[in-house]
Structures are given as C-alpha cells and as structure tokens.
C-alpha cells in the first residue's frame, strides 16, 4: 500500500471527523434562528441540516475545493503530489481539532477560517511563500471583514422595513400575510442564484450583462413569491 493510498484513507477519515464537528458547530449559523423562533424543532432542524448541508456540499462544494487547491495554495509549487495531499490532510485534522475544542466551550468559530489557516500554513512549510495564492488569500480576508458588515446592513434594512410596514401597522396580522410572499420569495431567489453561480460559474451567469442578471433575478423573485403565496401563506 503506497503513501498516497494511506493518505487518501486518512483524508476520508479526517473529512468525516471534520464533517461531524462542523455539523455540531456551524449548523447553528444557518438554523439557529429557525430553532430560536420555534419555526422548527431541534429534531426537524437536524433533519433539514443533514439533507441540505449534504446537497450544498455536493452541488456547489466543488468550486470551494478548487479555490482551496488552486487559489489559496498553488499545488504546482509543492514538492510532490503526496506532500500536497499531506498538507490538505493536516489542514483537515487541525481544523477538526480546533472546532472540537471550540464546540466544547460553545464558541461560535468559523470552520472556513480554520481550514484556510491550515492550508496556508502547510503551503508555507512545504513550498514557501510562492505556494500561497496571495491575491485569492487577500480577497478572502477582505470578504471576512465585508461580509459581516454587509450582512448587518442588509439585516438592519429588512428589520427596519418589517417593523415599519408590518409590526407597527394597524393590522399587523393581515399585513404580515401580505408581506410574507415577498420576504420568502426574495430569500429563496437569492439562495437559488447562489447555487446557480456555484454550479455554472462564469460559463452562464457571469457572462450575461448586468441588466440581464437583474431581469433574471426579478423573474426568479416573482416566481418564488407566487409559489410562497400559494403554498405557504
């Protein structure tokens, strides 16, 4: 049995451990609000997470893996393919250990930060600074700062609009029934576009002009809002 086979087997085991620990910690990011608002029970949230986390990894996980293997770390700069696999395995194991420790103490950490840190460290040890993708790493680091800010701004705007137009309306129950299809439709449309971008990449959506992208999004929003009105509300 060669070194590559052994490392591949260890990689599968490490990925399984990391998957378990990620589920224990990171799923709360996506479903914590649903459980907290009692829209879902804890058991229902576990089922939803098991199904859709697996679908997300299967459908759009390839682009993320490609970014780690080609953007964050340049595998061509490693001494050999075996050392590249060893680097990725080390990142898996170290991230799993850190997330396990953080989960024990209920710390809301990011598995993405842990994985990228492990990959960068392995690339530096094996291939030096040339093995690290500086532009992609910088872009990723910038997104770590801008994402919470933009997410907070979007959340504030949605909540401000909901409070002003729904919660403080003379008949909030009736107004909530009117607003729900738009909120659900907008959320589903955004998620569908994320999936489409992850699957098709630059070959479809990123090559169309901005106005075409906007029209496509508005059409998706309208369809999702109508379905929400008919099936949910």
mmCIF file with all atom_site columns, C-alpha atoms in Angstrom:
data_model
loop_
_atom_site.group_PDB
_atom_site.id
_atom_site.type_symbol
_atom_site.label_atom_id
_atom_site.label_alt_id
_atom_site.label_comp_id
_atom_site.label_asym_id
_atom_site.label_entity_id
_atom_site.label_seq_id
_atom_site.pdbx_PDB_ins_code
_atom_site.Cartn_x
_atom_site.Cartn_y
_atom_site.Cartn_z
_atom_site.occupancy
_atom_site.B_iso_or_equiv
_atom_site.pdbx_formal_charge
_atom_site.auth_seq_id
_atom_site.auth_comp_id
_atom_site.auth_asym_id
_atom_site.auth_atom_id
_atom_site.pdbx_PDB_model_num
ATOM 1   C CA . UNK A 1 1   ? 0.000   0.000  0.000   1.00 0.00 ? 1   UNK A CA 1
ATOM 2   C CA . UNK A 1 2   ? 1.545   3.279  -1.148  1.00 0.00 ? 2   UNK A CA 1
ATOM 3   C CA . UNK A 1 3   ? 1.804   6.548  0.723   1.00 0.00 ? 3   UNK A CA 1
ATOM 4   C CA . UNK A 1 4   ? -0.826  8.160  -1.490  1.00 0.00 ? 4   UNK A CA 1
ATOM 5   C CA . UNK A 1 5   ? -3.352  5.423  -0.682  1.00 0.00 ? 5   UNK A CA 1
ATOM 6   C CA . UNK A 1 6   ? -2.709  5.713  3.032   1.00 0.00 ? 6   UNK A CA 1
ATOM 7   C CA . UNK A 1 7   ? -3.057  9.497  2.923   1.00 0.00 ? 7   UNK A CA 1
ATOM 8   C CA . UNK A 1 8   ? -6.276  9.199  0.919   1.00 0.00 ? 8   UNK A CA 1
ATOM 9   C CA . UNK A 1 9   ? -7.744  6.839  3.513   1.00 0.00 ? 9   UNK A CA 1
ATOM 10  C CA . UNK A 1 10  ? -6.691  9.137  6.337   1.00 0.00 ? 10  UNK A CA 1
ATOM 11  C CA . UNK A 1 11  ? -8.183  12.037 4.404   1.00 0.00 ? 11  UNK A CA 1
ATOM 12  C CA . UNK A 1 12  ? -11.568 10.331 4.244   1.00 0.00 ? 12  UNK A CA 1
ATOM 13  C CA . UNK A 1 13  ? -11.439 9.673  7.990   1.00 0.00 ? 13  UNK A CA 1
ATOM 14  C CA . UNK A 1 14  ? -10.327 13.233 8.708   1.00 0.00 ? 14  UNK A CA 1
ATOM 15  C CA . UNK A 1 15  ? -13.068 14.641 6.498   1.00 0.00 ? 15  UNK A CA 1
ATOM 16  C CA . UNK A 1 16  ? -15.672 12.547 8.338   1.00 0.00 ? 16  UNK A CA 1
ATOM 17  C CA . UNK A 1 17  ? -14.484 13.875 11.703  1.00 0.00 ? 17  UNK A CA 1
ATOM 18  C CA . UNK A 1 18  ? -14.442 17.448 10.401  1.00 0.00 ? 18  UNK A CA 1
ATOM 19  C CA . UNK A 1 19  ? -17.931 16.976 8.948   1.00 0.00 ? 19  UNK A CA 1
ATOM 20  C CA . UNK A 1 20  ? -19.227 15.819 12.326  1.00 0.00 ? 20  UNK A CA 1
ATOM 21  C CA . UNK A 1 21  ? -17.626 18.712 14.170  1.00 0.00 ? 21  UNK A CA 1
ATOM 22  C CA . UNK A 1 22  ? -18.794 21.232 11.565  1.00 0.00 ? 22  UNK A CA 1
ATOM 23  C CA . UNK A 1 23  ? -22.332 19.957 11.985  1.00 0.00 ? 23  UNK A CA 1
ATOM 24  C CA . UNK A 1 24  ? -22.022 20.320 15.755  1.00 0.00 ? 24  UNK A CA 1
ATOM 25  C CA . UNK A 1 25  ? -20.856 23.941 15.477  1.00 0.00 ? 25  UNK A CA 1
ATOM 26  C CA . UNK A 1 26  ? -21.621 25.590 12.156  1.00 0.00 ? 26  UNK A CA 1
ATOM 27  C CA . UNK A 1 27  ? -25.162 24.349 11.529  1.00 0.00 ? 27  UNK A CA 1
ATOM 28  C CA . UNK A 1 28  ? -26.331 26.761 14.213  1.00 0.00 ? 28  UNK A CA 1
ATOM 29  C CA . UNK A 1 29  ? -25.314 29.606 11.872  1.00 0.00 ? 29  UNK A CA 1
ATOM 30  C CA . UNK A 1 30  ? -27.929 28.519 9.337   1.00 0.00 ? 30  UNK A CA 1
ATOM 31  C CA . UNK A 1 31  ? -30.661 27.098 11.558  1.00 0.00 ? 31  UNK A CA 1
ATOM 32  C CA . UNK A 1 32  ? -30.162 28.733 14.954  1.00 0.00 ? 32  UNK A CA 1
ATOM 33  C CA . UNK A 1 33  ? -32.700 31.450 14.188  1.00 0.00 ? 33  UNK A CA 1
ATOM 34  C CA . UNK A 1 34  ? -35.247 28.895 12.955  1.00 0.00 ? 34  UNK A CA 1
ATOM 35  C CA . UNK A 1 35  ? -34.963 26.900 16.170  1.00 0.00 ? 35  UNK A CA 1
ATOM 36  C CA . UNK A 1 36  ? -34.848 30.025 18.341  1.00 0.00 ? 36  UNK A CA 1
ATOM 37  C CA . UNK A 1 37  ? -38.031 31.392 16.766  1.00 0.00 ? 37  UNK A CA 1
ATOM 38  C CA . UNK A 1 38  ? -39.644 27.923 17.077  1.00 0.00 ? 38  UNK A CA 1
ATOM 39  C CA . UNK A 1 39  ? -40.304 27.725 13.362  1.00 0.00 ? 39  UNK A CA 1
ATOM 40  C CA . UNK A 1 40  ? -38.511 24.355 13.549  1.00 0.00 ? 40  UNK A CA 1
ATOM 41  C CA . UNK A 1 41  ? -37.984 21.951 16.399  1.00 0.00 ? 41  UNK A CA 1
ATOM 42  C CA . UNK A 1 42  ? -34.458 20.783 17.144  1.00 0.00 ? 42  UNK A CA 1
ATOM 43  C CA . UNK A 1 43  ? -35.129 17.377 15.558  1.00 0.00 ? 43  UNK A CA 1
ATOM 44  C CA . UNK A 1 44  ? -36.599 18.974 12.434  1.00 0.00 ? 44  UNK A CA 1
ATOM 45  C CA . UNK A 1 45  ? -33.591 21.284 12.178  1.00 0.00 ? 45  UNK A CA 1
ATOM 46  C CA . UNK A 1 46  ? -31.223 18.306 12.365  1.00 0.00 ? 46  UNK A CA 1
ATOM 47  C CA . UNK A 1 47  ? -33.070 16.585 9.503   1.00 0.00 ? 47  UNK A CA 1
ATOM 48  C CA . UNK A 1 48  ? -33.123 19.746 7.382   1.00 0.00 ? 48  UNK A CA 1
ATOM 49  C CA . UNK A 1 49  ? -29.428 20.337 8.052   1.00 0.00 ? 49  UNK A CA 1
ATOM 50  C CA . UNK A 1 50  ? -28.465 16.749 7.209   1.00 0.00 ? 50  UNK A CA 1
ATOM 51  C CA . UNK A 1 51  ? -30.255 16.904 3.851   1.00 0.00 ? 51  UNK A CA 1
ATOM 52  C CA . UNK A 1 52  ? -29.386 20.394 2.663   1.00 0.00 ? 52  UNK A CA 1
ATOM 53  C CA . UNK A 1 53  ? -25.834 20.572 4.009   1.00 0.00 ? 53  UNK A CA 1
ATOM 54  C CA . UNK A 1 54  ? -25.093 17.424 2.002   1.00 0.00 ? 54  UNK A CA 1
ATOM 55  C CA . UNK A 1 55  ? -26.811 18.852 -1.077  1.00 0.00 ? 55  UNK A CA 1
ATOM 56  C CA . UNK A 1 56  ? -24.878 22.097 -0.753  1.00 0.00 ? 56  UNK A CA 1
ATOM 57  C CA . UNK A 1 57  ? -21.553 20.312 -0.460  1.00 0.00 ? 57  UNK A CA 1
ATOM 58  C CA . UNK A 1 58  ? -22.394 18.056 -3.418  1.00 0.00 ? 58  UNK A CA 1
ATOM 59  C CA . UNK A 1 59  ? -23.758 20.742 -5.735  1.00 0.00 ? 59  UNK A CA 1
ATOM 60  C CA . UNK A 1 60  ? -21.533 23.777 -5.086  1.00 0.00 ? 60  UNK A CA 1
ATOM 61  C CA . UNK A 1 61  ? -18.711 22.367 -2.954  1.00 0.00 ? 61  UNK A CA 1
ATOM 62  C CA . UNK A 1 62  ? -16.521 21.704 -5.982  1.00 0.00 ? 62  UNK A CA 1
ATOM 63  C CA . UNK A 1 63  ? -15.861 25.389 -6.625  1.00 0.00 ? 63  UNK A CA 1
ATOM 64  C CA . UNK A 1 64  ? -14.842 25.914 -2.995  1.00 0.00 ? 64  UNK A CA 1
ATOM 65  C CA . UNK A 1 65  ? -12.493 22.923 -3.117  1.00 0.00 ? 65  UNK A CA 1
ATOM 66  C CA . UNK A 1 66  ? -10.995 24.252 -6.357  1.00 0.00 ? 66  UNK A CA 1
ATOM 67  C CA . UNK A 1 67  ? -10.374 27.617 -4.713  1.00 0.00 ? 67  UNK A CA 1
ATOM 68  C CA . UNK A 1 68  ? -8.546  25.952 -1.817  1.00 0.00 ? 68  UNK A CA 1
ATOM 69  C CA . UNK A 1 69  ? -6.465  23.728 -4.096  1.00 0.00 ? 69  UNK A CA 1
ATOM 70  C CA . UNK A 1 70  ? -5.628  26.277 -6.791  1.00 0.00 ? 70  UNK A CA 1
ATOM 71  C CA . UNK A 1 71  ? -6.322  29.728 -5.353  1.00 0.00 ? 71  UNK A CA 1
ATOM 72  C CA . UNK A 1 72  ? -5.273  29.632 -1.699  1.00 0.00 ? 72  UNK A CA 1
ATOM 73  C CA . UNK A 1 73  ? -2.479  27.086 -2.244  1.00 0.00 ? 73  UNK A CA 1
ATOM 74  C CA . UNK A 1 74  ? -0.705  26.514 -5.573  1.00 0.00 ? 74  UNK A CA 1
ATOM 75  C CA . UNK A 1 75  ? -0.316  22.749 -5.751  1.00 0.00 ? 75  UNK A CA 1
ATOM 76  C CA . UNK A 1 76  ? 2.201   23.040 -8.572  1.00 0.00 ? 76  UNK A CA 1
ATOM 77  C CA . UNK A 1 77  ? 4.619   24.656 -6.096  1.00 0.00 ? 77  UNK A CA 1
ATOM 78  C CA . UNK A 1 78  ? 4.611   21.674 -3.738  1.00 0.00 ? 78  UNK A CA 1
ATOM 79  C CA . UNK A 1 79  ? 7.469   19.183 -3.725  1.00 0.00 ? 79  UNK A CA 1
ATOM 80  C CA . UNK A 1 80  ? 5.210   16.350 -4.899  1.00 0.00 ? 80  UNK A CA 1
ATOM 81  C CA . UNK A 1 81  ? 1.525   15.412 -5.134  1.00 0.00 ? 81  UNK A CA 1
ATOM 82  C CA . UNK A 1 82  ? 1.954   13.365 -1.954  1.00 0.00 ? 82  UNK A CA 1
ATOM 83  C CA . UNK A 1 83  ? 3.117   16.378 0.041   1.00 0.00 ? 83  UNK A CA 1
ATOM 84  C CA . UNK A 1 84  ? 0.166   18.372 -1.314  1.00 0.00 ? 84  UNK A CA 1
ATOM 85  C CA . UNK A 1 85  ? -2.207  15.654 -0.077  1.00 0.00 ? 85  UNK A CA 1
ATOM 86  C CA . UNK A 1 86  ? -0.388  15.637 3.267   1.00 0.00 ? 86  UNK A CA 1
ATOM 87  C CA . UNK A 1 87  ? -0.875  19.409 3.529   1.00 0.00 ? 87  UNK A CA 1
ATOM 88  C CA . UNK A 1 88  ? -4.604  19.114 2.927   1.00 0.00 ? 88  UNK A CA 1
ATOM 89  C CA . UNK A 1 89  ? -4.833  16.248 5.426   1.00 0.00 ? 89  UNK A CA 1
ATOM 90  C CA . UNK A 1 90  ? -3.033  18.333 8.031   1.00 0.00 ? 90  UNK A CA 1
ATOM 91  C CA . UNK A 1 91  ? -5.475  21.171 7.437   1.00 0.00 ? 91  UNK A CA 1
ATOM 92  C CA . UNK A 1 92  ? -8.401  18.772 7.891   1.00 0.00 ? 92  UNK A CA 1
ATOM 93  C CA . UNK A 1 93  ? -7.084  17.332 11.135  1.00 0.00 ? 93  UNK A CA 1
ATOM 94  C CA . UNK A 1 94  ? -6.063  20.658 12.644  1.00 0.00 ? 94  UNK A CA 1
ATOM 95  C CA . UNK A 1 95  ? -9.395  22.278 11.745  1.00 0.00 ? 95  UNK A CA 1
ATOM 96  C CA . UNK A 1 96  ? -11.320 19.331 13.224  1.00 0.00 ? 96  UNK A CA 1
ATOM 97  C CA . UNK A 1 97  ? -9.326  19.536 16.471  1.00 0.00 ? 97  UNK A CA 1
ATOM 98  C CA . UNK A 1 98  ? -9.844  23.276 16.789  1.00 0.00 ? 98  UNK A CA 1
ATOM 99  C CA . UNK A 1 99  ? -13.585 23.110 16.040  1.00 0.00 ? 99  UNK A CA 1
ATOM 100 C CA . UNK A 1 100 ? -13.985 20.233 18.522  1.00 0.00 ? 100 UNK A CA 1
ATOM 101 C CA . UNK A 1 101 ? -12.324 22.341 21.212  1.00 0.00 ? 101 UNK A CA 1
ATOM 102 C CA . UNK A 1 102 ? -14.398 25.394 20.314  1.00 0.00 ? 102 UNK A CA 1
ATOM 103 C CA . UNK A 1 103 ? -17.618 23.368 20.309  1.00 0.00 ? 103 UNK A CA 1
ATOM 104 C CA . UNK A 1 104 ? -16.860 22.028 23.790  1.00 0.00 ? 104 UNK A CA 1
ATOM 105 C CA . UNK A 1 105 ? -16.753 25.601 25.088  1.00 0.00 ? 105 UNK A CA 1
ATOM 106 C CA . UNK A 1 106 ? -19.655 26.804 22.877  1.00 0.00 ? 106 UNK A CA 1
ATOM 107 C CA . UNK A 1 107 ? -17.516 29.212 20.854  1.00 0.00 ? 107 UNK A CA 1
ATOM 108 C CA . UNK A 1 108 ? -19.057 30.384 17.525  1.00 0.00 ? 108 UNK A CA 1
ATOM 109 C CA . UNK A 1 109 ? -15.960 29.832 15.401  1.00 0.00 ? 109 UNK A CA 1
ATOM 110 C CA . UNK A 1 110 ? -15.622 29.545 11.628  1.00 0.00 ? 110 UNK A CA 1
ATOM 111 C CA . UNK A 1 111 ? -14.562 26.285 10.016  1.00 0.00 ? 111 UNK A CA 1
ATOM 112 C CA . UNK A 1 112 ? -13.643 28.256 6.891   1.00 0.00 ? 112 UNK A CA 1
ATOM 113 C CA . UNK A 1 113 ? -11.085 30.300 8.802   1.00 0.00 ? 113 UNK A CA 1
ATOM 114 C CA . UNK A 1 114 ? -9.648  27.130 10.329  1.00 0.00 ? 114 UNK A CA 1
ATOM 115 C CA . UNK A 1 115 ? -9.328  25.298 7.004   1.00 0.00 ? 115 UNK A CA 1
ATOM 116 C CA . UNK A 1 116 ? -7.768  28.238 5.175   1.00 0.00 ? 116 UNK A CA 1
ATOM 117 C CA . UNK A 1 117 ? -5.322  28.818 8.029   1.00 0.00 ? 117 UNK A CA 1
ATOM 118 C CA . UNK A 1 118 ? -4.269  25.174 7.930   1.00 0.00 ? 118 UNK A CA 1
ATOM 119 C CA . UNK A 1 119 ? -3.840  25.173 4.153   1.00 0.00 ? 119 UNK A CA 1
ATOM 120 C CA . UNK A 1 120 ? -1.773  28.374 4.206   1.00 0.00 ? 120 UNK A CA 1
ATOM 121 C CA . UNK A 1 121 ? 0.447   27.029 6.990   1.00 0.00 ? 121 UNK A CA 1
ATOM 122 C CA . UNK A 1 122 ? 1.058   23.780 5.116   1.00 0.00 ? 122 UNK A CA 1
ATOM 123 C CA . UNK A 1 123 ? 1.798   25.642 1.891   1.00 0.00 ? 123 UNK A CA 1
ATOM 124 C CA . UNK A 1 124 ? 4.328   27.866 3.640   1.00 0.00 ? 124 UNK A CA 1
ATOM 125 C CA . UNK A 1 125 ? 6.103   24.899 5.222   1.00 0.00 ? 125 UNK A CA 1
ATOM 126 C CA . UNK A 1 126 ? 6.346   22.884 2.011   1.00 0.00 ? 126 UNK A CA 1
ATOM 127 C CA . UNK A 1 127 ? 6.598   25.386 -0.819  1.00 0.00 ? 127 UNK A CA 1
ATOM 128 C CA . UNK A 1 128 ? 7.358   28.692 0.832   1.00 0.00 ? 128 UNK A CA 1
ATOM 129 C CA . UNK A 1 129 ? 5.637   31.966 0.076   1.00 0.00 ? 129 UNK A CA 1
ATOM 130 C CA . UNK A 1 130 ? 5.369   31.064 -3.618  1.00 0.00 ? 130 UNK A CA 1
ATOM 131 C CA . UNK A 1 131 ? 2.967   28.237 -2.790  1.00 0.00 ? 131 UNK A CA 1
ATOM 132 C CA . UNK A 1 132 ? 0.453   30.646 -1.245  1.00 0.00 ? 132 UNK A CA 1
ATOM 133 C CA . UNK A 1 133 ? -2.032  32.381 -3.523  1.00 0.00 ? 133 UNK A CA 1
ATOM 134 C CA . UNK A 1 134 ? -1.663  35.953 -2.337  1.00 0.00 ? 134 UNK A CA 1
ATOM 135 C CA . UNK A 1 135 ? -4.445  37.629 -4.387  1.00 0.00 ? 135 UNK A CA 1
ATOM 136 C CA . UNK A 1 136 ? -7.050  34.984 -3.548  1.00 0.00 ? 136 UNK A CA 1
ATOM 137 C CA . UNK A 1 137 ? -5.999  34.944 0.109   1.00 0.00 ? 137 UNK A CA 1
ATOM 138 C CA . UNK A 1 138 ? -6.288  38.745 0.260   1.00 0.00 ? 138 UNK A CA 1
ATOM 139 C CA . UNK A 1 139 ? -9.694  38.659 -1.414  1.00 0.00 ? 139 UNK A CA 1
ATOM 140 C CA . UNK A 1 140 ? -10.851 36.012 1.071   1.00 0.00 ? 140 UNK A CA 1
ATOM 141 C CA . UNK A 1 141 ? -9.561  38.032 4.032   1.00 0.00 ? 141 UNK A CA 1
ATOM 142 C CA . UNK A 1 142 ? -11.344 41.136 2.760   1.00 0.00 ? 142 UNK A CA 1
ATOM 143 C CA . UNK A 1 143 ? -14.580 39.161 2.470   1.00 0.00 ? 143 UNK A CA 1
ATOM 144 C CA . UNK A 1 144 ? -14.233 38.147 6.136   1.00 0.00 ? 144 UNK A CA 1
ATOM 145 C CA . UNK A 1 145 ? -14.470 41.832 7.027   1.00 0.00 ? 145 UNK A CA 1
ATOM 146 C CA . UNK A 1 146 ? -17.034 42.990 4.481   1.00 0.00 ? 146 UNK A CA 1
ATOM 147 C CA . UNK A 1 147 ? -19.428 40.041 4.822   1.00 0.00 ? 147 UNK A CA 1
ATOM 148 C CA . UNK A 1 148 ? -20.440 40.751 8.446   1.00 0.00 ? 148 UNK A CA 1
ATOM 149 C CA . UNK A 1 149 ? -20.765 44.465 7.675   1.00 0.00 ? 149 UNK A CA 1
ATOM 150 C CA . UNK A 1 150 ? -22.924 43.934 4.589   1.00 0.00 ? 150 UNK A CA 1
ATOM 151 C CA . UNK A 1 151 ? -24.909 41.218 6.337   1.00 0.00 ? 151 UNK A CA 1
ATOM 152 C CA . UNK A 1 152 ? -25.570 43.511 9.270   1.00 0.00 ? 152 UNK A CA 1
ATOM 153 C CA . UNK A 1 153 ? -26.617 46.332 6.954   1.00 0.00 ? 153 UNK A CA 1
ATOM 154 C CA . UNK A 1 154 ? -28.983 44.075 4.998   1.00 0.00 ? 154 UNK A CA 1
ATOM 155 C CA . UNK A 1 155 ? -30.440 42.668 8.220   1.00 0.00 ? 155 UNK A CA 1
ATOM 156 C CA . UNK A 1 156 ? -30.978 46.162 9.616   1.00 0.00 ? 156 UNK A CA 1
ATOM 157 C CA . UNK A 1 157 ? -32.754 47.298 6.451   1.00 0.00 ? 157 UNK A CA 1
ATOM 158 C CA . UNK A 1 158 ? -35.017 44.233 6.351   1.00 0.00 ? 158 UNK A CA 1
ATOM 159 C CA . UNK A 1 159 ? -35.878 44.550 10.027  1.00 0.00 ? 159 UNK A CA 1
ATOM 160 C CA . UNK A 1 160 ? -36.466 48.300 9.735   1.00 0.00 ? 160 UNK A CA 1
ATOM 161 C CA . UNK A 1 161 ? -38.828 47.730 6.804   1.00 0.00 ? 161 UNK A CA 1
ATOM 162 C CA . UNK A 1 162 ? -40.618 44.869 8.576   1.00 0.00 ? 162 UNK A CA 1
ATOM 163 C CA . UNK A 1 163 ? -41.092 46.884 11.749  1.00 0.00 ? 163 UNK A CA 1
ATOM 164 C CA . UNK A 1 164 ? -42.262 49.981 9.890   1.00 0.00 ? 164 UNK A CA 1
ATOM 165 C CA . UNK A 1 165 ? -44.565 48.288 7.371   1.00 0.00 ? 165 UNK A CA 1
ATOM 166 C CA . UNK A 1 166 ? -45.709 45.170 9.242   1.00 0.00 ? 166 UNK A CA 1
ATOM 167 C CA . UNK A 1 167 ? -45.191 45.173 13.008  1.00 0.00 ? 167 UNK A CA 1
ATOM 168 C CA . UNK A 1 168 ? -46.340 48.776 13.543  1.00 0.00 ? 168 UNK A CA 1
ATOM 169 C CA . UNK A 1 169 ? -49.178 48.606 11.011  1.00 0.00 ? 169 UNK A CA 1
ATOM 170 C CA . UNK A 1 170 ? -52.785 48.996 12.232  1.00 0.00 ? 170 UNK A CA 1
ATOM 171 C CA . UNK A 1 171 ? -53.457 45.329 11.384  1.00 0.00 ? 171 UNK A CA 1
ATOM 172 C CA . UNK A 1 172 ? -50.095 43.551 11.630  1.00 0.00 ? 172 UNK A CA 1
ATOM 173 C CA . UNK A 1 173 ? -51.518 40.045 11.130  1.00 0.00 ? 173 UNK A CA 1
ATOM 174 C CA . UNK A 1 174 ? -53.099 40.974 7.808   1.00 0.00 ? 174 UNK A CA 1
ATOM 175 C CA . UNK A 1 175 ? -50.030 42.955 6.755   1.00 0.00 ? 175 UNK A CA 1
ATOM 176 C CA . UNK A 1 176 ? -47.743 40.003 7.605   1.00 0.00 ? 176 UNK A CA 1
ATOM 177 C CA . UNK A 1 177 ? -49.747 37.755 5.274   1.00 0.00 ? 177 UNK A CA 1
ATOM 178 C CA . UNK A 1 178 ? -49.251 40.304 2.519   1.00 0.00 ? 178 UNK A CA 1
ATOM 179 C CA . UNK A 1 179 ? -45.530 40.725 3.164   1.00 0.00 ? 179 UNK A CA 1
ATOM 180 C CA . UNK A 1 180 ? -44.611 37.071 3.707   1.00 0.00 ? 180 UNK A CA 1
ATOM 181 C CA . UNK A 1 181 ? -44.573 36.032 -0.004  1.00 0.00 ? 181 UNK A CA 1
ATOM 182 C CA . UNK A 1 182 ? -42.158 38.850 -0.836  1.00 0.00 ? 182 UNK A CA 1
ATOM 183 C CA . UNK A 1 183 ? -39.830 38.033 2.058   1.00 0.00 ? 183 UNK A CA 1
ATOM 184 C CA . UNK A 1 184 ? -39.881 34.305 1.306   1.00 0.00 ? 184 UNK A CA 1
ATOM 185 C CA . UNK A 1 185 ? -39.601 34.859 -2.447  1.00 0.00 ? 185 UNK A CA 1
ATOM 186 C CA . UNK A 1 186 ? -36.650 37.212 -2.057  1.00 0.00 ? 186 UNK A CA 1
ATOM 187 C CA . UNK A 1 187 ? -34.822 34.819 0.264   1.00 0.00 ? 187 UNK A CA 1
ATOM 188 C CA . UNK A 1 188 ? -35.373 31.785 -1.974  1.00 0.00 ? 188 UNK A CA 1
ATOM 189 C CA . UNK A 1 189 ? -34.412 33.731 -5.111  1.00 0.00 ? 189 UNK A CA 1
ATOM 190 C CA . UNK A 1 190 ? -31.101 34.812 -3.572  1.00 0.00 ? 190 UNK A CA 1
ATOM 191 C CA . UNK A 1 191 ? -30.318 31.248 -2.459  1.00 0.00 ? 191 UNK A CA 1
ATOM 192 C CA . UNK A 1 192 ? -31.188 29.828 -5.890  1.00 0.00 ? 192 UNK A CA 1
ATOM 193 C CA . UNK A 1 193 ? -28.830 32.333 -7.520  1.00 0.00 ? 193 UNK A CA 1
ATOM 194 C CA . UNK A 1 194 ? -26.045 31.354 -5.142  1.00 0.00 ? 194 UNK A CA 1
ATOM 195 C CA . UNK A 1 195 ? -26.491 27.726 -6.165  1.00 0.00 ? 195 UNK A CA 1
ATOM 196 C CA . UNK A 1 196 ? -26.591 28.626 -9.855  1.00 0.00 ? 196 UNK A CA 1
ATOM 197 C CA . UNK A 1 197 ? -23.394 30.668 -9.526  1.00 0.00 ? 197 UNK A CA 1
ATOM 198 C CA . UNK A 1 198 ? -21.661 27.821 -7.719  1.00 0.00 ? 198 UNK A CA 1
ATOM 199 C CA . UNK A 1 199 ? -22.707 25.201 -10.247 1.00 0.00 ? 199 UNK A CA 1
ATOM 200 C CA . UNK A 1 200 ? -22.425 27.039 -13.548 1.00 0.00 ? 200 UNK A CA 1
ATOM 201 C CA . UNK A 1 201 ? -19.742 29.566 -12.640 1.00 0.00 ? 201 UNK A CA 1
ATOM 202 C CA . UNK A 1 202 ? -18.587 32.027 -15.265 1.00 0.00 ? 202 UNK A CA 1
ATOM 203 C CA . UNK A 1 203 ? -19.979 29.997 -18.164 1.00 0.00 ? 203 UNK A CA 1
ATOM 204 C CA . UNK A 1 204 ? -23.567 31.215 -17.699 1.00 0.00 ? 204 UNK A CA 1
ATOM 205 C CA . UNK A 1 205 ? -24.462 33.886 -15.164 1.00 0.00 ? 205 UNK A CA 1
ATOM 206 C CA . UNK A 1 206 ? -21.184 35.775 -15.028 1.00 0.00 ? 206 UNK A CA 1
ATOM 207 C CA . UNK A 1 207 ? -21.115 36.308 -18.773 1.00 0.00 ? 207 UNK A CA 1
ATOM 208 C CA . UNK A 1 208 ? -24.502 37.993 -19.098 1.00 0.00 ? 208 UNK A CA 1
ATOM 209 C CA . UNK A 1 209 ? -24.819 41.813 -18.777 1.00 0.00 ? 209 UNK A CA 1
ATOM 210 C CA . UNK A 1 210 ? -25.951 43.358 -15.515 1.00 0.00 ? 210 UNK A CA 1
ATOM 211 C CA . UNK A 1 211 ? -29.405 44.154 -16.827 1.00 0.00 ? 211 UNK A CA 1
ATOM 212 C CA . UNK A 1 212 ? -29.886 40.546 -17.904 1.00 0.00 ? 212 UNK A CA 1
ATOM 213 C CA . UNK A 1 213 ? -28.795 39.395 -14.468 1.00 0.00 ? 213 UNK A CA 1
ATOM 214 C CA . UNK A 1 214 ? -31.267 41.841 -12.884 1.00 0.00 ? 214 UNK A CA 1
ATOM 215 C CA . UNK A 1 215 ? -34.155 40.697 -15.099 1.00 0.00 ? 215 UNK A CA 1
ATOM 216 C CA . UNK A 1 216 ? -33.378 37.054 -14.359 1.00 0.00 ? 216 UNK A CA 1
ATOM 217 C CA . UNK A 1 217 ? -33.309 37.738 -10.640 1.00 0.00 ? 217 UNK A CA 1
ATOM 218 C CA . UNK A 1 218 ? -36.601 39.679 -10.733 1.00 0.00 ? 218 UNK A CA 1
ATOM 219 C CA . UNK A 1 219 ? -38.226 36.847 -12.659 1.00 0.00 ? 219 UNK A CA 1
ATOM 220 C CA . UNK A 1 220 ? -36.978 34.315 -10.129 1.00 0.00 ? 220 UNK A CA 1
ATOM 221 C CA . UNK A 1 221 ? -38.188 36.561 -7.308  1.00 0.00 ? 221 UNK A CA 1
ATOM 222 C CA . UNK A 1 222 ? -41.671 36.818 -8.839  1.00 0.00 ? 222 UNK A CA 1
ATOM 223 C CA . UNK A 1 223 ? -41.954 33.060 -9.358  1.00 0.00 ? 223 UNK A CA 1
ATOM 224 C CA . UNK A 1 224 ? -40.793 32.296 -5.797  1.00 0.00 ? 224 UNK A CA 1
ATOM 225 C CA . UNK A 1 225 ? -43.188 34.898 -4.357  1.00 0.00 ? 225 UNK A CA 1
ATOM 226 C CA . UNK A 1 226 ? -46.146 33.385 -6.216  1.00 0.00 ? 226 UNK A CA 1
ATOM 227 C CA . UNK A 1 227 ? -45.235 29.865 -5.065  1.00 0.00 ? 227 UNK A CA 1
ATOM 228 C CA . UNK A 1 228 ? -44.883 31.100 -1.485  1.00 0.00 ? 228 UNK A CA 1
ATOM 229 C CA . UNK A 1 229 ? -48.272 32.796 -1.704  1.00 0.00 ? 229 UNK A CA 1
ATOM 230 C CA . UNK A 1 230 ? -49.964 29.640 -2.975  1.00 0.00 ? 230 UNK A CA 1
ATOM 231 C CA . UNK A 1 231 ? -48.210 27.020 -0.843  1.00 0.00 ? 231 UNK A CA 1
ATOM 232 C CA . UNK A 1 232 ? -47.072 28.758 2.349   1.00 0.00 ? 232 UNK A CA 1
ATOM 233 C CA . UNK A 1 233 ? -49.268 31.728 3.129   1.00 0.00 ? 233 UNK A CA 1
#
